[in-house]
Short mmCIF file of C-alpha atoms in Angstrom, two decimals:
data_model
loop_
_atom_site.label_atom_id
_atom_site.label_comp_id
_atom_site.label_asym_id
_atom_site.label_seq_id
_atom_site.Cartn_x
_atom_site.Cartn_y
_atom_site.Cartn_z
CA UNK A 549 159.73 83.53 42.30
CA UNK A 550 163.03 84.54 40.63
CA UNK A 551 163.14 81.16 38.93
CA UNK A 552 159.58 81.64 37.69
CA UNK A 553 160.40 85.12 36.42
CA UNK A 554 163.51 83.83 34.59
CA UNK A 555 161.45 81.14 32.91
CA UNK A 556 158.80 83.63 32.08
CA UNK A 557 161.31 86.14 30.68
CA UNK A 558 162.70 83.43 28.39
CA UNK A 559 159.16 82.61 27.30
CA UNK A 560 158.58 86.27 26.47
CA UNK A 561 161.77 86.43 24.42
CA UNK A 562 160.83 83.23 22.61
CA UNK A 563 157.35 84.48 21.82
CA UNK A 564 158.74 87.78 20.55
CA UNK A 565 161.28 86.00 18.33
CA UNK A 566 158.62 83.70 16.87
CA UNK A 567 156.22 86.52 16.13
CA UNK A 568 158.92 88.78 14.70
CA UNK A 569 160.37 85.97 12.60
CA UNK A 570 156.98 84.95 11.27
CA UNK A 571 156.06 88.52 10.46
CA UNK A 572 159.39 89.28 8.82
CA UNK A 573 159.10 86.26 6.52
CA UNK A 574 155.49 86.94 5.51
CA UNK A 575 155.04 89.92 3.21
CA UNK A 576 151.27 89.81 3.72
CA UNK A 577 151.48 90.88 7.35
CA UNK A 578 150.49 94.52 7.73
CA UNK A 579 150.83 97.07 10.48
CA UNK A 580 147.96 98.01 12.76
CA UNK A 581 147.65 101.35 10.96
CA UNK A 582 147.30 99.61 7.60
CA UNK A 583 144.70 97.22 8.98
CA UNK A 584 142.74 100.19 10.34
CA UNK A 585 142.97 101.84 6.93
CA UNK A 586 141.58 98.72 5.26
CA UNK A 587 138.76 98.47 7.79
CA UNK A 588 137.86 102.13 7.21
CA UNK A 589 138.39 101.90 3.45
CA UNK A 590 136.10 104.26 1.48
CA UNK A 591 133.57 102.85 -0.95
CA UNK A 592 135.03 101.70 -4.26
CA UNK A 593 134.32 103.81 -7.34
CA UNK A 594 133.38 102.39 -10.72
CA UNK A 595 136.26 102.07 -13.17
CA UNK A 596 133.90 103.26 -15.91
CA UNK A 597 134.80 106.91 -16.44
CA UNK A 598 131.48 107.55 -18.20
CA UNK A 599 129.51 107.31 -14.98
CA UNK A 600 129.88 108.29 -11.34
CA UNK A 601 128.55 105.11 -9.77
CA UNK A 602 129.90 104.22 -6.32
CA UNK A 603 129.51 100.74 -4.91
CA UNK A 604 129.82 99.52 -1.33
CA UNK A 605 129.62 95.76 -1.76
CA UNK A 606 130.32 93.08 -4.30
CA UNK A 607 126.60 92.26 -4.46
CA UNK A 608 125.83 95.87 -5.39
CA UNK A 609 128.65 95.82 -7.95
CA UNK A 610 127.04 92.89 -9.76
CA UNK A 611 123.88 94.96 -10.29
CA UNK A 612 125.42 98.16 -11.60
CA UNK A 613 128.79 97.36 -13.19
CA UNK A 614 129.93 95.48 -16.28
CA UNK A 615 131.22 91.93 -15.88
CA UNK A 616 134.81 93.11 -16.18
CA UNK A 617 134.33 95.78 -13.52
CA UNK A 618 132.46 93.35 -11.29
CA UNK A 619 135.41 90.94 -11.35
CA UNK A 620 137.78 93.82 -10.58
CA UNK A 621 135.73 94.76 -7.51
CA UNK A 622 135.53 91.12 -6.43
CA UNK A 623 139.30 90.71 -6.70
CA UNK A 624 139.88 93.99 -4.89
CA UNK A 625 137.70 93.00 -1.95
CA UNK A 626 139.29 89.55 -1.80
CA UNK A 627 142.72 91.18 -1.54
CA UNK A 628 141.51 93.55 1.16
CA UNK A 629 139.90 90.72 3.13
CA UNK A 630 143.09 88.66 2.99
CA UNK A 631 145.19 91.55 4.30
CA UNK A 632 142.70 92.44 7.02
CA UNK A 633 142.75 88.84 8.24
CA UNK A 634 146.51 88.95 8.76
CA UNK A 635 148.17 89.26 12.15
CA UNK A 636 149.84 92.55 13.04
CA UNK A 637 152.55 92.91 15.68
CA UNK A 638 154.18 95.98 17.21
CA UNK A 639 157.41 95.81 19.19
CA UNK A 640 158.35 98.79 21.35
CA UNK A 641 161.49 99.39 23.43
CA UNK A 642 162.25 102.54 25.44
CA UNK A 643 165.11 103.64 27.70
CA UNK A 644 163.90 105.79 30.60
CA UNK A 645 165.74 107.77 33.25
CA UNK A 646 163.53 106.15 35.92
CA UNK A 647 160.32 104.13 36.24
CA UNK A 648 157.31 106.24 37.20
CA UNK A 649 154.18 104.09 37.49
CA UNK A 650 150.85 105.18 36.02
CA UNK A 651 149.49 106.21 39.48
CA UNK A 652 152.40 108.69 39.69
CA UNK A 653 154.78 107.19 42.25
CA UNK A 654 158.40 106.29 41.49
CA UNK A 655 158.92 102.53 41.36
CA UNK A 656 162.58 102.41 40.31
CA UNK A 657 164.66 105.57 40.78
CA UNK A 658 167.41 104.74 38.29
CA UNK A 659 167.55 104.16 34.51
CA UNK A 660 165.43 101.28 33.24
CA UNK A 661 164.60 99.54 29.95
CA UNK A 662 160.95 98.90 29.16
CA UNK A 663 159.74 96.73 26.28
CA UNK A 664 156.37 95.51 25.12
CA UNK A 665 154.87 93.45 22.32
CA UNK A 666 151.33 94.03 21.02
CA UNK A 667 149.51 91.58 18.74
CA UNK A 668 146.23 92.05 16.87
CA UNK A 669 144.32 90.35 14.05
CA UNK A 670 141.79 91.52 11.51
CA UNK A 671 139.74 88.41 12.25
CA UNK A 672 138.90 89.84 15.68
CA UNK A 673 138.89 93.62 15.09
CA UNK A 674 139.36 95.83 18.12
CA UNK A 675 141.04 93.14 20.25
CA UNK A 676 144.73 93.46 21.18
CA UNK A 677 147.00 91.39 23.42
CA UNK A 678 150.02 93.01 25.04
CA UNK A 679 152.91 91.86 27.18
CA UNK A 680 155.11 94.51 28.86
CA UNK A 681 158.22 94.29 30.99
CA UNK A 682 160.38 96.61 33.09
CA UNK A 683 164.05 95.64 33.27
CA UNK A 684 166.19 97.20 36.02
CA UNK A 685 169.90 97.02 35.02
CA UNK A 686 170.97 97.88 38.56
CA UNK A 687 169.36 94.75 40.03
CA UNK A 688 169.74 92.79 36.77
CA UNK A 689 166.15 91.56 36.81
CA UNK A 690 162.73 92.17 35.32
CA UNK A 691 161.02 93.82 38.27
CA UNK A 692 157.62 93.75 36.59
CA UNK A 693 155.88 91.92 33.74
CA UNK A 694 152.33 92.90 32.76
CA UNK A 695 149.77 91.08 30.62
CA UNK A 696 146.88 93.01 29.06
CA UNK A 697 143.89 92.18 26.89
CA UNK A 698 142.09 95.23 25.48
CA UNK A 699 139.08 95.98 23.28
CA UNK A 700 138.51 99.24 21.40
CA UNK A 701 135.42 100.20 19.39
CA UNK A 702 134.01 103.39 17.85
CA UNK A 703 131.18 105.14 19.70
CA UNK A 704 130.68 108.04 17.26
CA UNK A 705 132.69 109.46 14.36
CA UNK A 706 134.83 111.41 16.85
CA UNK A 707 134.76 109.17 19.90
CA UNK A 708 136.05 105.69 20.70
CA UNK A 709 135.60 103.56 23.80
CA UNK A 710 137.94 100.97 25.25
CA UNK A 711 138.19 98.50 28.09
CA UNK A 712 141.14 96.42 29.26
CA UNK A 713 142.05 93.79 31.83
CA UNK A 714 145.64 93.60 33.10
CA UNK A 715 147.64 91.39 35.42
CA UNK A 716 150.78 92.95 36.96
CA UNK A 717 153.41 90.42 38.01
CA UNK A 718 156.11 91.90 40.30
CA UNK A 719 159.55 90.64 41.29
CA UNK A 720 161.33 92.91 43.77
CA UNK A 721 163.53 90.31 45.39
CA UNK A 722 163.65 90.93 49.12
CA UNK A 723 160.52 93.12 48.89
CA UNK A 724 158.34 90.35 47.47
CA UNK A 725 156.62 89.86 50.81
CA UNK A 726 155.50 93.50 50.73
CA UNK A 727 154.50 93.78 47.08
CA UNK A 728 151.77 91.50 45.78
CA UNK A 729 150.55 91.04 42.24
CA UNK A 730 147.69 93.20 40.99
CA UNK A 731 144.70 92.87 38.67
CA UNK A 732 143.57 96.07 36.96
CA UNK A 733 140.35 96.76 35.02
CA UNK A 734 140.35 100.02 33.05
CA UNK A 735 137.69 101.65 30.87
CA UNK A 736 138.10 104.84 28.87
CA UNK A 737 137.09 107.11 26.02
CA UNK A 738 139.21 108.98 23.45
CA UNK A 739 138.45 111.68 20.92
CA UNK A 740 139.29 110.96 17.27
CA UNK A 741 139.77 113.37 14.40
CA UNK A 742 139.45 116.53 16.49
CA UNK A 743 141.98 119.38 16.83
CA UNK A 744 142.80 118.20 20.36
CA UNK A 745 143.25 114.58 21.46
CA UNK A 746 141.42 114.18 24.78
CA UNK A 747 141.21 110.97 26.80
CA UNK A 748 139.72 109.80 30.09
CA UNK A 749 140.47 106.60 32.01
CA UNK A 750 138.82 105.00 35.04
CA UNK A 751 140.68 102.12 36.70
CA UNK A 752 139.80 99.61 39.41
CA UNK A 753 142.53 97.71 41.24
CA UNK A 754 142.27 94.29 42.92
CA UNK A 755 145.20 93.46 45.19
CA UNK A 756 145.83 91.25 48.21
CA UNK A 757 147.60 93.93 50.21
CA UNK A 758 146.57 97.09 48.34
CA UNK A 759 142.81 96.72 48.59
CA UNK A 760 140.29 97.65 45.91
CA UNK A 761 141.13 101.22 44.99
CA UNK A 762 140.19 103.40 42.03
CA UNK A 763 142.04 105.91 39.87
CA UNK A 764 140.73 108.46 37.36
CA UNK A 765 142.96 110.12 34.75
CA UNK A 766 142.34 112.81 32.16
CA UNK A 767 144.72 114.07 29.50
CA UNK A 768 144.85 116.35 26.47
CA UNK A 769 147.44 116.27 23.67
CA UNK A 770 148.21 118.15 20.46
CA UNK A 771 150.57 117.12 17.65
CA UNK A 772 152.05 118.95 14.67
CA UNK A 773 153.59 117.57 11.49
CA UNK A 774 156.91 119.39 11.08
CA UNK A 775 158.33 117.31 8.22
CA UNK A 776 158.14 120.11 5.65
CA UNK A 777 159.44 122.94 7.88
CA UNK A 778 162.49 120.79 8.66
CA UNK A 779 163.07 120.07 4.96
CA UNK A 780 162.86 116.32 5.54
CA UNK A 781 160.22 115.41 2.93
CA UNK A 782 161.51 112.44 0.97
CA UNK A 783 164.11 111.73 3.65
CA UNK A 784 161.73 110.28 6.27
CA UNK A 785 158.02 109.52 6.13
CA UNK A 786 157.05 112.02 8.84
CA UNK A 787 158.31 114.03 11.79
CA UNK A 788 155.76 114.90 14.48
CA UNK A 789 156.19 117.24 17.42
CA UNK A 790 153.64 116.94 20.22
CA UNK A 791 152.88 117.81 23.79
CA UNK A 792 150.25 117.27 26.42
CA UNK A 793 149.10 117.62 29.99
CA UNK A 794 147.45 115.14 32.37
CA UNK A 795 146.15 114.86 35.91
CA UNK A 796 145.06 111.99 38.15
CA UNK A 797 142.66 111.49 41.04
CA UNK A 798 143.64 108.52 43.20
CA UNK A 799 141.30 106.79 45.63
CA UNK A 800 143.52 104.17 47.31
CA UNK A 801 144.80 102.79 43.99
CA UNK A 802 148.02 101.07 45.12
CA UNK A 803 148.38 103.82 47.75
CA UNK A 804 146.89 104.82 51.10
CA UNK A 805 145.82 108.26 49.89
CA UNK A 806 142.64 109.79 48.52
CA UNK A 807 142.68 112.92 46.35
CA UNK A 808 144.38 114.53 43.36
CA UNK A 809 147.77 112.85 43.40
CA UNK A 810 149.75 114.50 40.60
CA UNK A 811 149.79 116.40 37.32
CA UNK A 812 152.29 116.26 34.48
CA UNK A 813 153.30 117.93 31.25
CA UNK A 814 155.15 116.27 28.41
CA UNK A 815 156.75 117.19 25.09
CA UNK A 816 158.08 114.74 22.55
CA UNK A 817 159.11 114.10 18.96
CA UNK A 818 158.35 111.11 16.71
CA UNK A 819 160.31 110.31 13.55
CA UNK A 820 158.64 107.83 11.19
CA UNK A 821 161.63 106.62 9.18
CA UNK A 822 159.64 104.15 7.06
CA UNK A 823 159.28 100.37 6.79
CA UNK A 824 157.42 100.30 10.09
CA UNK A 825 160.20 101.93 12.10
CA UNK A 826 159.57 104.93 14.38
CA UNK A 827 162.12 106.67 16.60
CA UNK A 828 160.97 108.89 19.45
CA UNK A 829 162.10 110.87 22.45
CA UNK A 830 160.27 112.78 25.17
CA UNK A 831 160.63 114.82 28.33
CA UNK A 832 158.03 114.70 31.13
CA UNK A 833 157.73 116.88 34.21
CA UNK A 834 155.56 115.64 37.09
CA UNK A 835 154.45 117.65 40.12
CA UNK A 836 152.62 116.41 43.25
CA UNK A 837 149.25 117.93 44.07
CA UNK A 838 147.85 116.79 47.43
CA UNK A 839 151.06 116.33 49.44
CA UNK A 840 149.13 115.59 52.64
CA UNK A 841 147.40 112.55 51.17
CA UNK A 842 150.38 111.56 49.00
CA UNK A 843 153.82 112.14 50.58
CA UNK A 844 156.39 113.85 48.37
CA UNK A 845 158.93 111.10 48.96
CA UNK A 846 156.52 108.73 47.19
CA UNK A 847 155.05 111.21 44.68
CA UNK A 848 158.04 113.51 44.15
CA UNK A 849 158.43 116.60 42.05
CA UNK A 850 160.45 114.86 39.34
CA UNK A 851 161.19 114.56 35.65
CA UNK A 852 161.51 111.72 33.17
CA UNK A 853 163.58 111.40 29.99
CA UNK A 854 162.70 108.74 27.42
CA UNK A 855 164.28 107.58 24.14
CA UNK A 856 162.92 104.61 22.23
CA UNK A 857 161.88 102.93 19.00
CA UNK A 858 158.83 101.13 17.63
CA UNK A 859 158.71 98.51 14.89
CA UNK A 860 155.45 97.48 13.22
CA UNK A 861 155.23 94.17 11.38
#
């Protein structure tokens, strides 16, 4: 399996290099935020200052605007369509003090490096493909590589829904006989444009030796733009300070327990330095809840430090 993982790791690196190289050499490629902005672009206003006509489509423009304005709207929409059709890629790398899995248990209790690459396209809006890896410097191997396909769509003006399918590929060396690969199906909802960002996730696991367990997670977050108070306007694009809390109910999801497994609180800072680069750092504190169902040696009272960067292409 180590040989397969090495081959796979090289394939990941090759894919990342190809995508990054292609994106870097193509000025048309836009970030996921820019694509979202194009997709949610407000209706175009008439260039004629003598009226207040607003048009939503090129066909409507032909009926109400002059020929010159109609061509302007046509060219504008053609440019938007071309940019929306482009591929967007996001590369993220973070250094963590340890690896705490989503269910709350500690997987690797020493510093790790985690990287992932996300790809999307305006031709298939809402669909993203992601590959994620956890590298353990102590054992000098990628102990886990995950593949995820996700779909996100608006439900209302302030609510979005999402569903994802993931395959978790593990490599723990001598523990391979005890740890088998996992398939995860997760569905969730998120608030959008409200004072508080609230999310809920429901996950179903399929595993050879871990059974078919479920996990339910809820979280709430709040962020503040502190660029102006820090006097950094014009120096960086934005500085955001945020924090949140979360809790999980685990029903035999990769564990033998059933109940509220853990809760956590987190605070972090994001620095958008421009040109698609974002630097960030965070501190998380996790506490166990039901210690009878989930032993403290598996779900410990622990903390997690993270420092990383994100690059959008």
